[in-house]
Amino acid sequence: MSSIKPYLQLTRPANVVTAFTDIFAGMAIVQFTFSDYNPALLLISTMGLYGGGVVMNDVFDAKLDAVERPERPIPSGKVPLRSATMMGLTLLFLGVLAATMFSALSGMIAIVVALLTVIYNRFAKHSRILGPLTMGMCRGGNLILGMSVLPESLQQWSWIAIFPILYIGAITLISQDEVHGGKKTTLYIAALLYMIVLFAQLKFANEHGNLLYTLPFILLHAWLIFRPLWNAMQNPVGPLIGKAVKAGVISLIVMNASWCVAFGLWPLALLVLALLPLSMLLAKVFAVT
């Protein structure tokens, strides 16, 4: 197990769980039913795409991590760079393959997501604007991948992907200051982006007659993300910013549960929310950022 753990660390298992919930949220938005569709291939796809993406993140950052985070699997020597590269590419290929086996449309979406992850890790990551935007597009694409279960509804609802783009953009913006600390202005911008997403969910819930059921989910989400963000605003040092990033990532599960209940699929919302303890448990064992 000790030899396997560094490889698992590269994939950020707690984060992969949150990626599963993107698929469920996308399927809920287009009003799928489990009796008609089996999401297993799409879940395998997002596992490969997300896992491969974060592995390649560490591959491209190997030299930087050797200075700033030498304890990570690659700079510490626990995982050879060549092995990590092959692992990341294999997972991305698995993600595309599983989606293509589901449908040609899903496969094309997965290819776009895979390309975006490589573009982010290789070129855009350290840009204050392109980094958050590209990473947000990866997560928005993951939501659309879930929507692809019903192609006839995809065109109508795909624009909702703008909200995970804003949300992940906010987290990515915060994370850029995780090592050395940052400015309060960045945190206030992130808070504004969070608020836009939360109010959008309230609007959709109200339009679908599900406001009363959705409100507790949104309040829980707000509490989880704003409490650590407020602490970071008071003292924008690396450790507090890191906690705000971790909370934002893990709380994606609650955001996706909110989408499910806002569109009337409250049983699925409860299923998604039930994944929160699992992700939090994994976050105690494996790093989130």
XYZ file of C-alpha atoms in Angstrom:
289
model
C 0.000 0.000 0.000
C 2.886 2.365 0.773
C 4.093 2.033 -2.833
C 0.620 2.662 -4.252
C -0.279 5.653 -2.085
C 1.997 8.178 -3.872
C 0.308 7.303 -7.169
C -3.103 7.738 -5.586
C -1.954 11.083 -4.180
C -1.304 12.283 -7.719
C -4.943 11.670 -8.683
C -6.436 13.673 -5.749
C -9.101 11.036 -4.834
C -11.213 13.509 -2.839
C -11.430 15.728 -5.917
C -12.375 12.844 -8.206
C -15.454 12.270 -6.048
C -16.517 15.864 -6.725
C -16.126 15.234 -10.466
C -18.629 12.374 -10.239
C -21.189 14.842 -8.926
C -20.711 17.074 -11.999
C -22.020 14.195 -14.096
C -25.029 13.688 -11.831
C -25.799 17.426 -11.850
C -25.599 17.598 -15.639
C -27.901 14.615 -15.973
C -30.352 16.151 -13.516
C -30.456 19.425 -15.426
C -31.534 17.648 -18.622
C -34.065 15.563 -16.651
C -32.646 12.070 -17.137
C -33.977 8.946 -15.445
C -31.884 6.031 -14.174
C -34.399 3.618 -15.695
C -33.474 4.836 -19.184
C -29.763 5.596 -18.821
C -26.815 4.013 -17.038
C -24.230 6.681 -16.170
C -21.431 4.192 -15.422
C -19.408 4.975 -18.559
C -19.702 8.716 -17.981
C -18.571 8.268 -14.382
C -15.562 6.272 -15.570
C -14.912 8.989 -18.142
C -14.889 11.825 -15.635
C -12.677 9.775 -13.303
C -10.150 9.398 -16.101
C -10.372 12.995 -17.278
C -10.104 14.517 -13.808
C -7.534 12.050 -12.506
C -5.432 12.411 -15.631
C -5.699 16.170 -15.509
C -4.396 16.534 -11.961
C -1.613 14.005 -12.581
C -0.459 16.049 -15.578
C -0.655 19.131 -13.364
C 2.066 17.641 -11.156
C 4.024 16.462 -14.193
C 4.242 19.937 -15.672
C 4.919 21.498 -12.262
C 7.631 19.008 -11.258
C 10.470 21.562 -11.321
C 8.459 24.206 -9.487
C 7.261 21.705 -6.886
C 10.860 20.649 -6.276
C 11.363 24.160 -4.867
C 7.973 25.011 -3.349
C 6.525 21.582 -2.452
C 9.361 19.032 -2.350
C 7.211 16.609 -0.335
C 4.958 15.879 -3.331
C 5.222 12.437 -4.962
C 7.254 13.446 -8.037
C 9.891 15.793 -6.511
C 10.254 13.505 -3.502
C 11.188 10.659 -5.848
C 8.313 8.405 -4.783
C 6.888 8.520 -8.308
C 9.278 8.790 -11.297
C 8.409 11.610 -13.681
C 8.188 9.181 -16.621
C 5.766 6.940 -14.726
C 3.611 9.907 -13.723
C 3.498 11.125 -17.329
C 2.378 7.726 -18.615
C -0.186 7.487 -15.832
C -1.655 10.904 -16.619
C -1.886 10.259 -20.373
C -3.385 6.818 -19.805
C -6.086 8.221 -17.531
C -6.950 10.942 -20.052
C -7.188 8.306 -22.799
C -9.424 6.194 -20.553
C -11.659 9.203 -20.004
C -12.062 9.814 -23.724
C -12.521 6.115 -24.492
C -15.249 5.591 -21.872
C -17.157 8.667 -23.056
C -16.899 7.561 -26.696
C -18.259 4.139 -25.739
C -21.284 5.942 -24.290
C -21.876 8.073 -27.399
C -19.983 9.892 -30.128
C -21.188 13.224 -28.731
C -19.911 12.385 -25.252
C -16.608 11.330 -26.775
C -16.188 14.676 -28.540
C -16.950 16.547 -25.328
C -14.415 14.408 -23.459
C -11.760 15.172 -26.094
C -12.355 18.903 -25.597
C -12.113 18.538 -21.813
C -8.888 16.522 -22.117
C -7.364 19.145 -24.421
C -8.389 21.922 -22.052
C -6.697 20.169 -19.123
C -3.445 19.914 -21.071
C -3.690 23.557 -22.194
C -4.286 24.635 -18.607
C -1.415 22.631 -17.156
C 1.100 23.431 -19.906
C 0.308 27.004 -20.865
C -2.449 28.800 -18.925
C -1.989 27.790 -15.294
C 0.139 30.690 -14.154
C -1.865 33.357 -15.973
C -4.097 35.420 -13.675
C -6.867 35.463 -16.294
C -6.375 32.497 -18.619
C -5.648 30.119 -15.736
C -8.976 30.484 -13.914
C -10.887 30.691 -17.215
C -9.350 27.531 -18.671
C -9.737 25.516 -15.492
C -13.330 26.704 -15.195
C -13.974 25.553 -18.762
C -12.660 22.100 -17.846
C -15.243 21.820 -15.082
C -17.996 23.363 -17.185
C -17.187 20.774 -19.847
C -17.545 18.068 -17.237
C -21.072 19.281 -16.446
C -21.875 19.280 -20.169
C -20.514 15.728 -20.357
C -23.230 14.765 -17.890
C -25.813 16.612 -19.966
C -24.779 14.657 -23.058
C -26.841 11.740 -21.753
C -29.790 13.499 -23.433
C -28.445 15.144 -26.611
C -31.845 16.614 -27.488
C -31.756 18.714 -24.285
C -28.081 19.637 -24.440
C -28.544 22.685 -26.651
C -31.225 24.090 -24.365
C -29.284 23.765 -21.118
C -25.559 23.704 -21.997
C -25.236 27.440 -21.266
C -25.649 26.670 -17.540
C -22.007 25.516 -17.708
C -21.138 29.213 -17.297
C -21.803 28.865 -13.572
C -19.303 26.095 -12.795
C -16.873 28.054 -14.973
C -17.346 31.064 -12.684
C -17.167 28.930 -9.544
C -14.037 27.012 -10.511
C -12.552 30.219 -11.877
C -12.974 31.712 -8.417
C -11.270 28.744 -6.732
C -8.417 28.788 -9.244
C -7.968 32.522 -8.739
C -7.673 31.993 -4.994
C -5.309 29.031 -5.373
C -2.757 31.099 -7.291
C -1.806 32.710 -3.968
C -1.858 29.501 -1.954
C 1.906 29.178 -1.538
C 3.033 32.746 -0.921
C -0.148 34.445 0.245
C -2.116 37.023 -1.697
C -4.225 40.156 -1.814
C -7.642 40.713 -0.308
C -8.877 42.048 -3.647
C -8.525 38.607 -5.218
C -10.563 37.067 -2.410
C -13.322 39.648 -2.788
C -13.521 38.925 -6.524
C -13.829 35.224 -5.734
C -16.584 35.949 -3.211
C -18.494 37.904 -5.874
C -18.227 34.994 -8.313
C -19.466 32.615 -5.621
C -22.464 34.869 -4.984
C -23.364 34.960 -8.675
C -23.508 31.161 -8.744
C -25.576 30.906 -5.560
C -28.115 33.497 -6.710
C -28.379 31.787 -10.105
C -29.254 28.531 -8.380
C -31.885 30.307 -6.303
C -33.349 31.762 -9.495
C -33.539 28.385 -11.243
C -35.009 26.745 -8.150
C -37.692 29.423 -7.936
C -38.553 29.114 -11.631
C -38.984 25.344 -11.260
C -41.021 25.648 -8.068
C -38.297 24.041 -5.929
C -37.039 27.036 -3.951
C -38.121 25.701 -0.553
C -36.284 22.408 -1.097
C -33.201 24.006 -2.625
C -32.643 26.724 -0.045
C -31.156 24.427 2.668
C -28.627 23.062 0.162
C -27.594 26.552 -0.926
C -27.302 27.782 2.648
C -25.118 24.790 3.511
C -22.953 25.488 0.485
C -22.623 29.164 1.399
C -21.600 28.308 4.959
C -18.971 25.823 3.798
C -17.286 28.164 1.325
C -17.637 31.582 2.942
C -16.438 30.706 6.431
C -12.868 29.810 5.358
C -12.909 32.517 2.693
C -13.773 35.122 5.345
C -10.880 33.933 7.498
C -8.547 34.287 4.516
C -9.872 37.787 3.865
C -8.946 38.801 7.389
C -5.418 37.437 6.982
C -4.537 36.439 3.390
C -1.629 34.121 4.212
C -0.865 30.869 2.420
C -2.300 28.385 4.957
C -5.642 30.199 5.284
C -5.898 30.609 1.514
C -5.206 26.891 1.184
C -8.110 26.114 3.509
C -10.388 28.339 1.429
C -9.335 26.496 -1.727
C -9.876 23.094 -0.123
C -13.342 24.124 1.095
C -14.269 25.415 -2.348
C -13.259 22.167 -4.042
C -14.928 19.797 -1.594
C -18.072 21.965 -1.513
C -18.538 21.388 -5.229
C -20.508 18.366 -4.090
C -23.032 20.586 -2.324
C -23.194 22.936 -5.317
C -24.029 20.010 -7.590
C -26.580 18.677 -5.113
C -28.176 22.127 -5.274
C -28.445 21.861 -9.068
C -30.128 18.482 -8.716
C -32.773 19.668 -6.270
C -33.275 22.979 -8.113
C -34.348 20.968 -11.164
C -36.626 18.750 -9.107
C -34.549 15.606 -8.628
C -34.288 15.732 -4.842
C -33.583 11.970 -4.417
C -30.520 12.397 -6.643
C -29.590 15.520 -4.668
C -29.530 13.436 -1.486
C -27.407 10.802 -3.221
C -24.933 13.462 -4.341
C -24.856 15.044 -0.889
C -24.123 11.622 0.614
C -20.790 11.704 -1.229
C -19.674 14.717 0.834
C -18.507 12.685 3.889
C -16.564 10.354 1.582
C -14.802 13.250 -0.110
C -14.043 14.889 3.249
C -12.628 11.614 4.564
C -10.428 11.183 1.519
C -9.294 14.813 1.891
C -7.844 13.929 5.289
C -5.694 11.222 3.721
C -4.853 12.736 0.330
C -4.080 16.359 -0.529
C -6.794 18.314 -2.325
C -4.495 20.962 -3.846
